Amino acid sequence: MNSDLDNNSEAIDNRFLARLLEDCDPLAAPPPQESPAPTDDLVAAELELDALDPLDSEDLSVVTDHFGEATQGCQPLNLGGEIPTVQNRFHALLKRKLQTEIERNPPLFPWETEIRNYEPDYCDSEVNSWVPLWAPQLSNFSLPVTLPETVLTQLLNSCQEAMQSQLQQGAKMVRAASALFPGQPQALNQLAGLVLLYPTRSPQEQQLFTNRYEEATDSQQMALSLLAAREIINALTLPVSPDRQPVERQWQTTVGLMTLRAEYQVEGRVPRCRIETRLPRGGRLTLRTPQGLATAQRTYPGYLSVESFDLEPNQTYPLEIQFQELDRQPLIFAIAVGN
Amino acid sequence: MSHCGEIYQRVVDAIFQLLFNELRQSSKASEQNCREVAARISSEVARICTESKRIQDSGDIETWATTLARLRLKQCLHYYQMGAHRGRVELHSTLSAIIYRYITPSQVPTSYQARLTLIEDFLQGFYAESLNAFRRESGMGPAYRPHTLLELAEYMAFAERYGKRRIPLPGHRTQQLIILRAQTFSQQQPPETSVDMEQAAEGSATDSDSVWNEATVQQVREAMVAHESEPLEKSLRQTVIKELLAYLKERQQTECADYFTLRLKDLSAGEIEAILGLTPRQRDYLQQRFKYHLIRFALSQRWELVHQWLEADLERNLGLTPQQWQTFQGMLSQEQAELLRLKQQGFPNAAIAQTLGCTVSQVEKRWFKLLEIAWEIRNRSVSGASASQDE
């Protein structure tokens, strides 16, 4: 039998196969002479969605089983070139292959930050529970002792508030930490001076602390909180000025890494600040000034930028980042404009 | 209006009760939750029944409503029974398979992985869109999100239905919504960045323009193909493809059938390897095996069908020009000429075998050889004009 498969056959099958395939290969078709304006197709599709007969949207095969006559002539119109047998086989084949991969990395729906079990009944408390969307970054900070998540979370919130003030860094740290240690501003102030002096990860600092936050003394806990506050404030502050290089930051979230880049220039007399971000999912970017609001949003993950011409030296401006569908608090950075 | 209102109420009541009972029986959801979901499904069904002229004209609104409600219930419970994890894997793989071919990475050469990455991005946006559509169509308010497993299942069933909605296009065609979205996404990537950083960095929009144009041209071509094929020719081609698949299946050549299916969808060799889990070498073997069967099919098993489709059947002198036909006949031995004559007269193989004094399988082999010669002559005339359409 194989002797039939000589060189002649090679040409035959190539030609036959090419002919079989060419109808479904758009590039094999002759170039268009007159354009049926395909972009209008898409626009039309958008517009006609509302006017659509809802039944056309049904998979009518089930329905028509029951209503053979009723739907005659009302079948969804067939798209040229698609053969159901091939289509079904193709989908089944791909689906099988995709499933094994998706199984390993299942998708998240817009409102989710993690895959959790859905309970048979609605549970109110769980909805309001804090989902640590911004938390992964907190564990990246270099601190001598790991702080409990609850402490870090509270610090993150209070830091974001404190940062928007025009205070010095030490005062911001104290204000942020005082949310955890109310009524002890003096002790915090003293420690803040010390903390500011020591670089993190210095040998001296290592000796200052025990291994567990919970076992630390009050003043050790304060010092640790101040250190954490310093790290958070640094990470959330984007210091810009005309003679500075653009500043870049990264922030790890539960849905992926977010990157930011801020640049400030004075062209002529007009100051111009441009923030570029890459978001791991769709979201919104807002830069507020007393005079205006620069905002941008997108549905899919990717780049997003805003620009403002209102920023003045020696001022701090909030930059909010919010992810789509995650009804969480935004993460607020501070754009600190220098001289 | 009052008539519509009456219908609406009657349908809602009957359908609601049906759905509520079924949900209570088939799920562990609370009574309240079943009530809410049943209410949403029944009012949607009622809306369809009042809006659809087809249903109104049928005069049997309640039967329609029941069928539609059961269909939705089935879809919802399908996802419910799979649970939050398996359900989403199911939905995601179903939708990915539908749009796979329509997501085309613009600059990167198309590969399985490149498409998968884009599909991932695209579906994220699609889930957001379908959530909004669900909120809108079920009147749930902009902050609604599924909380319970039943609600999640309801959303997943909706997202699947929403994606599969058929959108009318000019020229009496329709296309599924998710495919249209995937095409738009694919052509205009990135879709709605207010400022595209990379583009801004290069300081011009030319690049994205040309990508867009190319996609447009491709779309035009696709539309042309859809419009141009003659109905008869097209249905013949469909028959050939269907029969070839059946032929491969009959010979337990599932892998060949899979390979052919992927080729029909115009996938690159790399993608085919990735999807079938083959090395390039293995794919090459498979390709050879497929070709072998393809030739048997075209020249032996279903030669009549194939030649009819190629407009090269016996009535048309095997598709040869008068001059070629002469050459062809000149090349035949006396025995072959006799075989041709008998075939032209429409004798079945068994009769021909008897006349020629050989077995049926010998007749088949000789006929195979003869068709091969004709094919070669036909090829010679085109091979000069167009470069060989190689694999």
XYZ file of C-alpha atoms in Angstrom:
730
model
C 0.000 0.000 0.000
C 2.770 2.344 0.912
C 4.187 2.134 -2.549
C 1.266 4.296 -3.626
C 2.596 7.048 -1.517
C 5.317 8.152 -3.828
C 6.316 11.627 -4.832
C 3.287 12.128 -6.986
C 1.020 11.575 -4.074
C 2.893 14.217 -2.158
C 1.809 16.800 -4.706
C -1.703 15.438 -4.767
C -2.323 15.596 -1.096
C -0.778 19.017 -0.765
C -3.103 20.339 -3.377
C -6.152 18.551 -2.054
C -5.386 19.556 1.504
C -4.703 23.135 0.487
C -8.034 23.213 -1.277
C -9.781 21.751 1.751
C -8.154 24.268 4.029
C -8.280 27.336 1.884
C -11.924 28.096 2.386
C -11.396 28.588 6.051
C -8.149 30.444 5.679
C -9.045 34.106 5.332
C -5.660 34.937 3.837
C -6.190 32.531 0.991
C -9.188 34.486 -0.197
C -8.683 37.077 -2.912
C -8.035 40.613 -1.704
C -11.200 42.661 -1.338
C -12.317 44.801 -4.259
C -14.913 46.800 -2.463
C -15.091 46.971 1.244
C -18.286 45.952 2.982
C -17.159 48.249 5.814
C -16.458 45.633 8.412
C -15.928 48.097 11.203
C -19.544 49.073 10.839
C -20.359 45.469 11.503
C -18.912 45.729 14.930
C -20.460 49.052 15.671
C -23.783 47.732 14.489
C -23.338 44.759 16.733
C -22.877 47.014 19.716
C -25.960 49.015 18.864
C -28.206 46.138 18.104
C -27.592 44.355 21.339
C -30.526 46.028 22.995
C -32.856 45.501 20.088
C -32.049 41.829 20.027
C -34.839 39.298 20.130
C -34.060 37.630 23.435
C -34.801 34.264 21.931
C -31.990 34.621 19.452
C -29.673 34.659 22.387
C -30.866 31.272 23.535
C -29.259 28.078 22.591
C -32.346 27.089 20.730
C -31.502 23.458 20.231
C -33.202 22.547 23.473
C -36.152 24.763 22.822
C -36.675 23.675 19.253
C -36.863 20.063 20.310
C -40.176 20.977 21.799
C -41.287 23.460 19.235
C -40.319 22.033 15.925
C -42.870 23.869 13.890
C -43.082 26.981 15.939
C -39.522 28.013 15.232
C -39.329 27.126 11.587
C -37.530 29.813 9.715
C -36.486 31.351 12.978
C -33.268 29.468 13.518
C -30.285 31.605 14.353
C -28.651 32.487 11.097
C -25.635 30.441 10.361
C -22.254 32.029 10.008
C -20.569 31.112 6.791
C -17.681 28.731 6.879
C -18.360 27.069 10.180
C -19.093 23.396 10.067
C -20.763 22.197 13.250
C -18.927 18.859 13.255
C -15.559 20.527 13.016
C -16.537 23.281 15.388
C -17.666 20.870 18.070
C -14.610 18.723 17.703
C -12.338 21.748 17.822
C -13.988 23.139 20.941
C -13.971 19.804 22.724
C -10.327 19.269 21.869
C -9.247 22.703 23.030
C -11.411 22.632 26.090
C -9.886 19.363 27.246
C -6.411 20.767 26.824
C -7.250 24.088 28.470
C -8.986 22.503 31.410
C -5.858 20.881 32.744
C -4.092 24.221 32.732
C -6.968 26.255 34.080
C -7.318 23.685 36.837
C -3.871 24.684 38.023
C -4.565 28.374 37.749
C -8.285 29.020 38.002
C -9.584 32.509 37.171
C -10.897 35.012 39.675
C -14.165 36.786 39.140
C -14.246 40.578 39.295
C -15.333 40.802 42.905
C -12.908 38.185 44.185
C -9.385 38.500 45.467
C -8.978 34.836 46.213
C -10.845 31.621 45.610
C -12.800 30.775 48.666
C -15.631 28.456 49.384
C -19.025 29.835 48.769
C -21.348 28.988 51.603
C -24.878 27.816 50.955
C -26.139 30.881 52.716
C -25.360 34.540 52.814
C -23.113 35.550 55.654
C -23.067 39.242 56.371
C -19.907 39.500 58.404
C -17.819 37.824 55.774
C -18.679 40.476 53.223
C -17.341 43.246 55.358
C -14.328 41.331 56.553
C -11.083 42.900 55.508
C -9.637 41.226 52.470
C -5.964 42.071 52.410
C -5.841 43.341 48.850
C -2.875 45.613 49.519
C -1.368 43.474 52.256
C 1.152 41.293 50.370
C 3.501 44.257 50.054
C 3.576 44.694 53.814
C 5.353 41.410 54.323
C 8.052 42.536 51.872
C 9.234 45.335 54.145
C 12.511 44.760 55.792
C 11.723 44.758 59.469
C 13.722 43.127 62.242
C 10.669 41.295 63.527
C 7.607 40.204 61.613
C 4.623 42.236 62.702
C 1.183 40.649 62.979
C -1.033 41.280 59.978
C -3.599 43.158 62.020
C -0.941 45.594 63.245
C 0.379 46.144 59.747
C -3.098 46.627 58.377
C -3.916 49.256 60.934
C -0.605 50.960 60.290
C -1.218 50.971 56.558
C -4.500 52.767 57.087
C -3.152 55.314 59.539
C -0.030 55.924 57.440
C -2.146 56.780 54.415
C -3.886 59.451 56.455
C -0.777 60.828 58.096
C 1.065 61.034 54.819
C -1.277 63.561 53.329
C -0.242 66.133 55.926
C 2.675 68.525 55.496
C 4.400 67.162 58.608
C 8.024 66.084 58.802
C 8.652 62.405 58.377
C 9.171 61.735 62.093
C 5.912 63.465 62.963
C 4.086 61.446 60.302
C 5.433 58.233 61.773
C 4.314 59.255 65.245
C 0.877 60.171 64.036
C 0.520 56.860 62.221
C 1.717 54.796 65.169
C -0.413 56.676 67.682
C -3.422 54.867 66.214
C -1.964 51.745 67.845
C -0.713 53.420 70.997
C -3.204 56.154 71.801
C -2.298 58.518 74.597
C 1.417 57.884 74.444
C 2.621 60.636 72.129
C 5.651 61.473 74.241
C 7.055 57.967 74.337
C 6.445 57.681 70.614
C 8.131 60.995 69.937
C 11.226 59.968 71.818
C 11.410 56.620 70.084
C 10.808 58.213 66.704
C 13.998 60.183 67.096
C 15.888 56.962 67.755
C 14.234 55.047 64.952
C 15.034 57.810 62.504
C 18.676 57.593 63.471
C 19.015 53.897 62.912
C 19.042 52.430 59.481
C 16.924 49.332 59.263
C 18.751 46.028 59.498
C 21.647 47.565 61.402
C 23.358 45.334 63.960
C 22.324 47.677 66.744
C 18.747 47.386 65.733
C 18.846 43.615 65.706
C 19.834 43.672 69.352
C 16.993 45.956 70.250
C 14.298 43.417 69.642
C 13.142 39.975 70.622
C 11.950 37.480 68.043
C 8.235 37.896 68.445
C 6.239 41.079 68.391
C 3.816 39.717 70.953
C 6.650 39.044 73.399
C 8.224 42.455 72.996
C 7.950 45.151 75.637
C 5.689 48.129 75.074
C 8.479 50.381 73.945
C 9.871 47.681 71.681
C 6.449 47.323 70.113
C 6.281 51.073 69.661
C 9.700 51.142 68.067
C 8.768 48.301 65.739
C 5.539 50.028 64.756
C 7.414 53.246 64.088
C 9.901 51.341 61.939
C 7.077 49.725 60.006
C 5.383 53.105 59.641
C 8.598 54.519 58.221
C 8.790 51.730 55.667
C 5.153 52.126 54.670
C 5.416 55.904 54.377
C 8.550 55.602 52.268
C 6.897 53.089 50.005
C 3.793 55.225 49.593
C 5.604 58.489 49.018
C 6.686 59.524 45.562
C 9.062 62.461 46.011
C 9.260 64.459 42.806
C 10.939 67.703 41.821
C 12.067 69.312 38.559
C 15.705 68.338 39.027
C 15.053 64.774 40.101
C 15.006 61.604 38.080
C 11.582 60.001 37.730
C 10.777 57.970 40.813
C 9.543 54.404 40.588
C 7.689 52.181 43.031
C 6.330 48.679 43.085
C 3.514 47.377 45.208
C 2.619 43.733 45.558
C -1.133 43.067 45.787
C -3.192 39.917 46.089
C -3.996 40.196 42.390
C -0.449 40.841 41.219
C 2.325 43.382 41.053
C 1.522 47.037 40.509
C 4.173 49.457 39.298
C 4.228 53.246 39.397
C 6.437 55.911 37.920
C 6.169 59.616 38.675
C 7.868 62.439 36.816
C 7.725 66.147 37.452
C 8.898 68.812 35.039
C 8.538 72.517 34.660
C 8.194 73.483 31.042
C 8.306 77.194 30.630
C 6.500 78.148 33.760
C 4.010 75.325 33.736
C 4.681 72.491 36.137
C 3.682 69.129 34.787
C 3.435 65.932 36.780
C 2.855 62.651 35.041
C 2.085 59.370 36.785
C 2.277 56.115 34.890
C 1.142 52.844 36.364
C 0.792 49.281 35.327
C -2.149 47.631 37.048
C -2.507 43.877 37.477
C -6.206 44.244 36.810
C -8.625 46.869 35.599
C -8.947 49.876 37.839
C -8.905 53.588 38.333
C -6.197 56.132 38.989
C -7.011 59.504 40.539
C -4.733 62.446 41.294
C -6.402 65.185 43.325
C -5.416 68.800 43.632
C -7.454 71.625 45.115
C -7.981 72.885 41.580
C -8.857 69.701 39.837
C -8.914 66.015 39.458
C -6.994 63.919 36.961
C -8.401 60.473 36.579
C -8.162 57.515 34.234
C -9.570 54.037 34.258
C -9.414 50.848 32.288
C -11.188 47.499 32.216
C -8.269 45.207 31.602
C -4.885 44.875 33.241
C -2.305 47.174 31.731
C -0.930 50.687 31.636
C -2.739 53.724 32.846
C -1.515 57.277 33.300
C -2.657 60.660 34.560
C -1.195 64.112 34.277
C -1.687 67.247 36.298
C -0.519 70.816 35.787
C -1.586 72.116 39.171
C 1.071 70.687 41.446
C 3.095 73.220 43.384
C 6.393 72.958 45.217
C 6.409 71.927 48.870
C 2.982 70.396 48.685
C 1.716 66.850 48.946
C -1.045 65.460 46.770
C -2.982 62.215 47.118
C -2.878 59.652 44.331
C -5.594 57.032 44.690
C -5.493 53.615 43.136
C -8.568 51.453 43.104
C -9.154 48.130 41.412
C -12.295 47.514 39.486
C -15.000 45.440 41.105
C -13.074 45.028 44.320
C -15.163 47.210 46.540
C -12.204 47.900 48.745
C -10.607 51.035 50.002
C -8.209 52.574 47.549
C -4.488 52.616 48.167
C -3.404 56.229 48.518
C 0.077 57.323 47.600
C 1.459 60.774 48.300
C 3.018 62.812 45.519
C 5.423 65.021 47.445
C 6.634 67.883 45.294
C 10.048 69.251 46.240
C 11.728 72.471 45.203
C -50.746 46.861 28.281
C -53.085 45.260 30.795
C -53.066 42.117 28.684
C -49.286 42.043 28.804
C -49.356 42.730 32.490
C -51.700 39.800 33.013
C -49.543 37.440 31.021
C -46.543 38.676 32.864
C -48.073 38.039 36.238
C -49.422 34.619 35.393
C -46.110 33.490 33.929
C -44.117 34.899 36.800
C -46.280 33.139 39.374
C -46.260 29.749 37.704
C -42.603 29.838 36.777
C -41.530 31.169 40.114
C -43.214 28.289 41.924
C -41.649 25.752 39.642
C -38.165 27.210 40.005
C -38.453 27.727 43.718
C -39.457 24.104 44.323
C -36.706 22.773 42.107
C -34.047 24.941 43.695
C -35.175 23.921 47.175
C -34.918 20.291 46.214
C -31.662 20.397 44.305
C -29.577 22.822 46.322
C -28.591 23.417 49.902
C -29.265 27.115 49.599
C -31.461 28.794 52.168
C -35.130 29.272 51.476
C -34.618 32.989 51.161
C -31.801 32.540 48.682
C -33.796 30.103 46.548
C -36.628 32.591 46.574
C -34.401 35.383 45.310
C -32.814 33.355 42.550
C -36.150 31.889 41.474
C -37.618 35.373 41.321
C -34.810 36.663 39.148
C -35.005 33.768 36.712
C -38.771 33.871 36.475
C -38.935 37.579 35.793
C -36.318 37.223 33.088
C -38.273 34.392 31.499
C -41.422 36.457 31.688
C -39.655 39.391 30.102
C -38.531 37.227 27.199
C -42.023 35.865 26.762
C -43.588 39.296 26.628
C -40.916 40.789 24.390
C -40.559 37.977 21.909
C -42.861 38.351 18.977
C -42.209 34.761 18.079
C -43.510 33.538 21.418
C -46.437 35.917 21.378
C -47.394 34.672 17.922
C -47.145 31.049 18.952
C -50.085 31.469 21.296
C -48.586 29.040 23.763
C -46.768 31.348 26.071
C -46.834 29.176 29.139
C -45.217 26.197 27.448
C -42.495 28.429 26.113
C -41.980 29.959 29.526
C -41.720 26.554 31.174
C -39.181 25.359 28.638
C -37.086 28.476 28.975
C -37.234 28.359 32.753
C -36.196 24.704 32.813
C -33.318 25.444 30.484
C -32.052 28.191 32.766
C -32.573 26.094 35.835
C -30.579 23.281 34.293
C -27.704 25.610 33.429
C -27.681 27.102 36.896
C -27.776 23.752 38.684
C -25.078 22.450 36.365
C -22.692 25.056 37.765
C -24.049 24.674 41.271
C -23.294 20.977 41.321
C -19.771 21.558 40.121
C -19.059 24.010 42.910
C -17.027 27.199 43.009
C -13.784 25.688 41.796
C -14.800 23.203 39.118
C -17.549 25.493 37.938
C -15.190 28.320 37.138
C -12.749 25.965 35.428
C -15.646 24.742 33.307
C -16.835 28.235 32.408
C -13.338 29.515 31.731
C -12.388 26.611 29.498
C -15.674 26.753 27.605
C -15.301 30.443 26.860
C -11.576 30.164 26.107
C -12.240 27.428 23.565
C -14.867 29.570 21.828
C -12.644 32.609 21.445
C -9.274 30.900 21.062
C -9.030 31.400 17.335
C -10.254 34.985 17.429
C -7.628 36.198 19.851
C -4.635 36.991 17.717
C -1.532 38.468 19.261
C -0.595 41.349 16.988
C 3.191 41.540 16.935
C 4.138 38.169 18.395
C 3.948 35.186 16.074
C 0.866 33.292 17.073
C 1.629 30.664 19.639
C -0.499 28.721 22.035
C 1.027 30.445 25.050
C 0.735 33.923 23.570
C -2.936 33.397 22.858
C -3.536 31.997 26.315
C -2.041 35.056 27.967
C -4.269 37.367 25.950
C -7.324 35.196 26.545
C -6.673 35.493 30.246
C -6.637 39.292 30.040
C -9.643 39.386 27.784
C -11.797 37.137 29.943
C -11.097 39.238 33.019
C -12.732 42.134 31.233
C -15.486 39.914 29.940
C -16.379 38.703 33.435
C -16.674 42.320 34.524
C -18.879 43.118 31.539
C -21.129 40.143 32.126
C -21.422 40.996 35.816
C -22.592 44.453 34.834
C -24.994 43.024 32.295
C -26.317 40.658 34.920
C -26.829 43.498 37.384
C -28.543 45.581 34.733
C -30.808 42.881 33.349
C -31.851 41.526 36.704
C -32.191 44.976 38.244
C -29.670 44.226 40.956
C -28.001 47.586 41.384
C -24.389 48.433 40.624
C -22.930 46.995 43.821
C -24.409 43.511 43.615
C -22.081 40.573 43.664
C -22.763 36.875 44.205
C -22.349 35.777 47.802
C -23.685 32.260 47.993
C -22.816 29.234 45.914
C -26.225 29.356 44.271
C -25.724 32.989 43.327
C -22.293 32.205 41.970
C -23.789 29.422 39.857
C -26.491 31.808 38.662
C -23.822 34.294 37.610
C -21.705 31.679 35.850
C -24.704 30.368 33.918
C -25.558 33.930 32.960
C -22.005 34.708 31.860
C -22.006 31.662 29.590
C -25.384 32.555 28.070
C -24.377 36.181 27.711
C -21.201 35.281 25.864
C -23.075 32.952 23.529
C -25.743 35.480 22.604
C -26.085 35.781 18.895
C -25.734 39.312 17.638
C -27.216 40.108 14.230
C -24.759 41.445 11.691
C -25.423 42.978 8.312
C -25.839 40.440 5.535
C -28.136 38.131 7.470
C -25.341 36.808 9.549
C -25.050 36.501 13.274
C -22.093 36.130 15.546
C -21.710 35.330 19.202
C -21.213 38.319 21.425
C -18.058 37.016 23.046
C -16.458 36.455 19.660
C -17.203 40.009 18.579
C -15.740 41.284 21.821
C -12.689 39.074 21.418
C -12.128 40.410 17.916
C -12.388 43.990 19.080
C -10.048 43.250 21.964
C -7.610 41.541 19.699
C -7.574 44.316 17.131
C -7.349 47.255 19.419
C -5.098 46.028 22.075
C -4.645 47.709 24.467
C -8.359 48.482 24.397
C -9.045 51.537 26.476
C -5.911 52.877 27.996
C -6.416 56.584 28.279
C -2.783 57.071 27.376
C -0.867 54.189 25.949
C 2.593 54.388 27.424
C 4.419 52.434 24.793
C 2.784 54.349 22.006
C 3.488 57.632 23.700
C 7.098 56.644 24.166
C 7.466 56.112 20.451
C 5.732 59.370 19.768
C 3.512 58.149 16.962
C 0.376 56.243 16.353
C 1.459 54.705 13.072
C 2.198 51.307 14.502
C -1.134 50.721 16.059
C -2.795 52.037 12.936
C -1.167 49.496 10.724
C -2.046 46.695 13.087
C -5.600 47.848 13.049
C -5.694 48.091 9.295
C -4.318 44.639 8.893
C -6.979 43.277 11.177
C -9.597 45.135 9.200
C -8.361 43.731 5.949
C -8.425 40.278 7.432
C -11.971 40.796 8.527
C -13.001 41.924 5.076
C -11.442 38.825 3.677
C -13.272 36.681 6.137
C -16.521 38.309 5.187
C -15.737 37.804 1.523
C -15.085 34.149 2.034
C -18.339 33.825 3.876
C -20.247 35.554 1.101
C -18.496 34.268 -1.939
C -18.632 30.541 -1.652
C -21.368 29.102 -3.776
C -23.900 27.327 -1.612
C -23.526 24.048 -3.494
C -19.760 24.174 -3.492
C -19.786 25.013 0.185
C -22.088 22.230 1.156
C -20.000 19.798 -0.890
C -16.903 20.906 0.919
C -18.707 20.428 4.205
C -19.676 16.935 3.142
C -16.109 16.146 2.158
C -14.859 17.336 5.532
C -17.547 15.499 7.443
C -16.925 12.290 5.546
C -13.200 12.576 5.935
C -13.626 12.940 9.680
C -15.972 9.969 9.742
C -13.525 7.980 7.651
C -10.700 8.716 10.073
C -12.871 7.836 13.019
C -13.899 4.578 11.418
C -10.228 3.660 11.115
C -9.577 4.659 14.721
C -7.412 7.536 13.587
C -8.603 9.938 16.274
C -5.273 11.713 16.361
C -5.417 12.295 12.621
C -8.932 13.658 12.990
C -7.761 15.998 15.750
C -4.845 17.104 13.626
C -7.143 17.770 10.666
C -9.550 19.740 12.865
C -6.766 21.989 14.081
C -5.496 22.464 10.541
C -8.975 23.451 9.435
C -8.884 26.147 12.078
C -5.698 27.455 10.555
C -3.506 26.950 13.601
C 0.254 27.065 13.357
C 2.371 23.940 13.689
C 3.576 25.171 17.063
C 0.049 25.563 18.359
C -0.949 22.167 17.077
C 2.001 20.624 18.864
C 1.120 22.429 22.084
C -2.540 21.461 21.965
C -1.944 17.832 21.074
C 1.049 17.576 23.394
C 3.448 16.456 20.678
C 7.078 17.122 19.871
C 7.776 18.574 16.418
C 8.994 15.154 15.360
C 5.863 13.427 16.586
C 3.740 16.022 14.871
C 5.621 15.367 11.666
C 4.853 11.654 11.898
C 1.228 12.411 12.580
C 1.138 14.708 9.586
C 2.514 11.945 7.382
C 0.009 9.490 8.752
C -2.775 11.948 8.100
C -1.609 12.506 4.532
C -1.580 8.811 3.919
C -5.209 8.553 4.959
C -6.100 11.693 3.081
C -4.883 10.195 -0.173
C -6.652 6.911 0.417
C -9.781 8.879 1.045
C -9.428 11.122 -1.986
C -8.336 8.570 -4.557
C -9.910 5.428 -3.322
C -12.537 5.418 -0.626
C -14.554 8.490 -1.578
C -13.037 9.433 -4.881
C -16.377 10.256 -6.445
C -17.349 12.720 -3.763
C -13.953 14.377 -3.730
C -13.768 14.608 -7.509
C -17.246 16.003 -7.720
C -16.313 18.664 -5.240
C -13.134 19.464 -7.157
C -15.214 19.591 -10.342
C -13.066 16.801 -11.647
C -15.546 13.953 -11.875
C -15.840 11.578 -14.782
C -18.522 13.608 -16.518
C -16.044 16.437 -16.664
C -13.195 14.262 -17.940
C -11.623 14.255 -14.489
C -11.286 18.008 -14.641
C -8.840 17.882 -17.581
C -8.852 20.256 -20.536
C -9.448 18.602 -23.932
C -5.718 18.748 -24.605
C -4.864 17.301 -21.194
C -7.503 14.650 -21.673
C -5.796 13.603 -24.859
C -2.407 13.463 -23.166
C -3.984 11.471 -20.376
C -5.518 8.936 -22.682
C -2.253 8.622 -24.536
C -0.545 7.642 -21.304
C -2.882 4.790 -20.471
C -2.177 1.151 -21.123
C -4.804 -0.837 -22.916
C -6.010 -2.283 -19.639
C -6.236 1.137 -18.027
C -8.126 2.528 -21.003
C -10.593 -0.306 -20.680
C -11.000 0.383 -16.970
C -11.663 4.034 -17.704
C -14.235 3.147 -20.301
C -16.072 0.841 -17.895
C -15.996 3.426 -15.154
C -17.357 6.034 -17.543
C -20.209 3.708 -18.330
C -20.959 3.508 -14.642
C -20.324 -0.144 -13.983
C -19.813 -1.083 -10.353
C -16.393 -2.391 -9.328
C -17.608 -5.968 -8.989
C -18.793 -6.000 -12.597
C -15.612 -4.358 -13.789
C -13.581 -6.953 -11.918
C -15.460 -9.698 -13.687
C -15.002 -8.137 -17.074
C -11.312 -7.546 -16.547
C -10.804 -10.896 -14.904
C -9.341 -9.601 -11.672
C -10.376 -9.004 -8.033
C -12.312 -6.005 -6.791
C -9.368 -4.771 -4.782
C -7.210 -4.935 -7.885
C -9.760 -2.778 -9.677
C -9.573 -0.309 -6.822
C -5.791 -0.200 -6.930
C -5.706 0.324 -10.660
C -8.312 3.026 -10.463
C -6.278 4.715 -7.734
C -3.277 4.719 -10.041
C -5.318 6.119 -12.881
C -6.721 8.955 -10.829
C -3.231 9.695 -9.653
C -2.073 10.164 -13.211
C -4.963 12.500 -13.970
C -4.209 14.449 -10.830
C -0.624 14.826 -11.797
C -1.539 16.190 -15.211
C -3.930 18.700 -13.654
C -1.231 19.722 -11.208
C 1.333 20.291 -13.901
C -0.785 23.017 -15.436
C -1.167 24.947 -12.203
C 2.224 24.333 -10.606
C 3.832 26.768 -13.004
C 1.324 29.485 -12.336
C 1.134 29.372 -8.594
C 3.781 28.316 -6.147
C 2.980 24.951 -4.623
C 0.731 25.351 -1.643
C 3.018 23.493 0.647
C 2.251 22.468 4.179
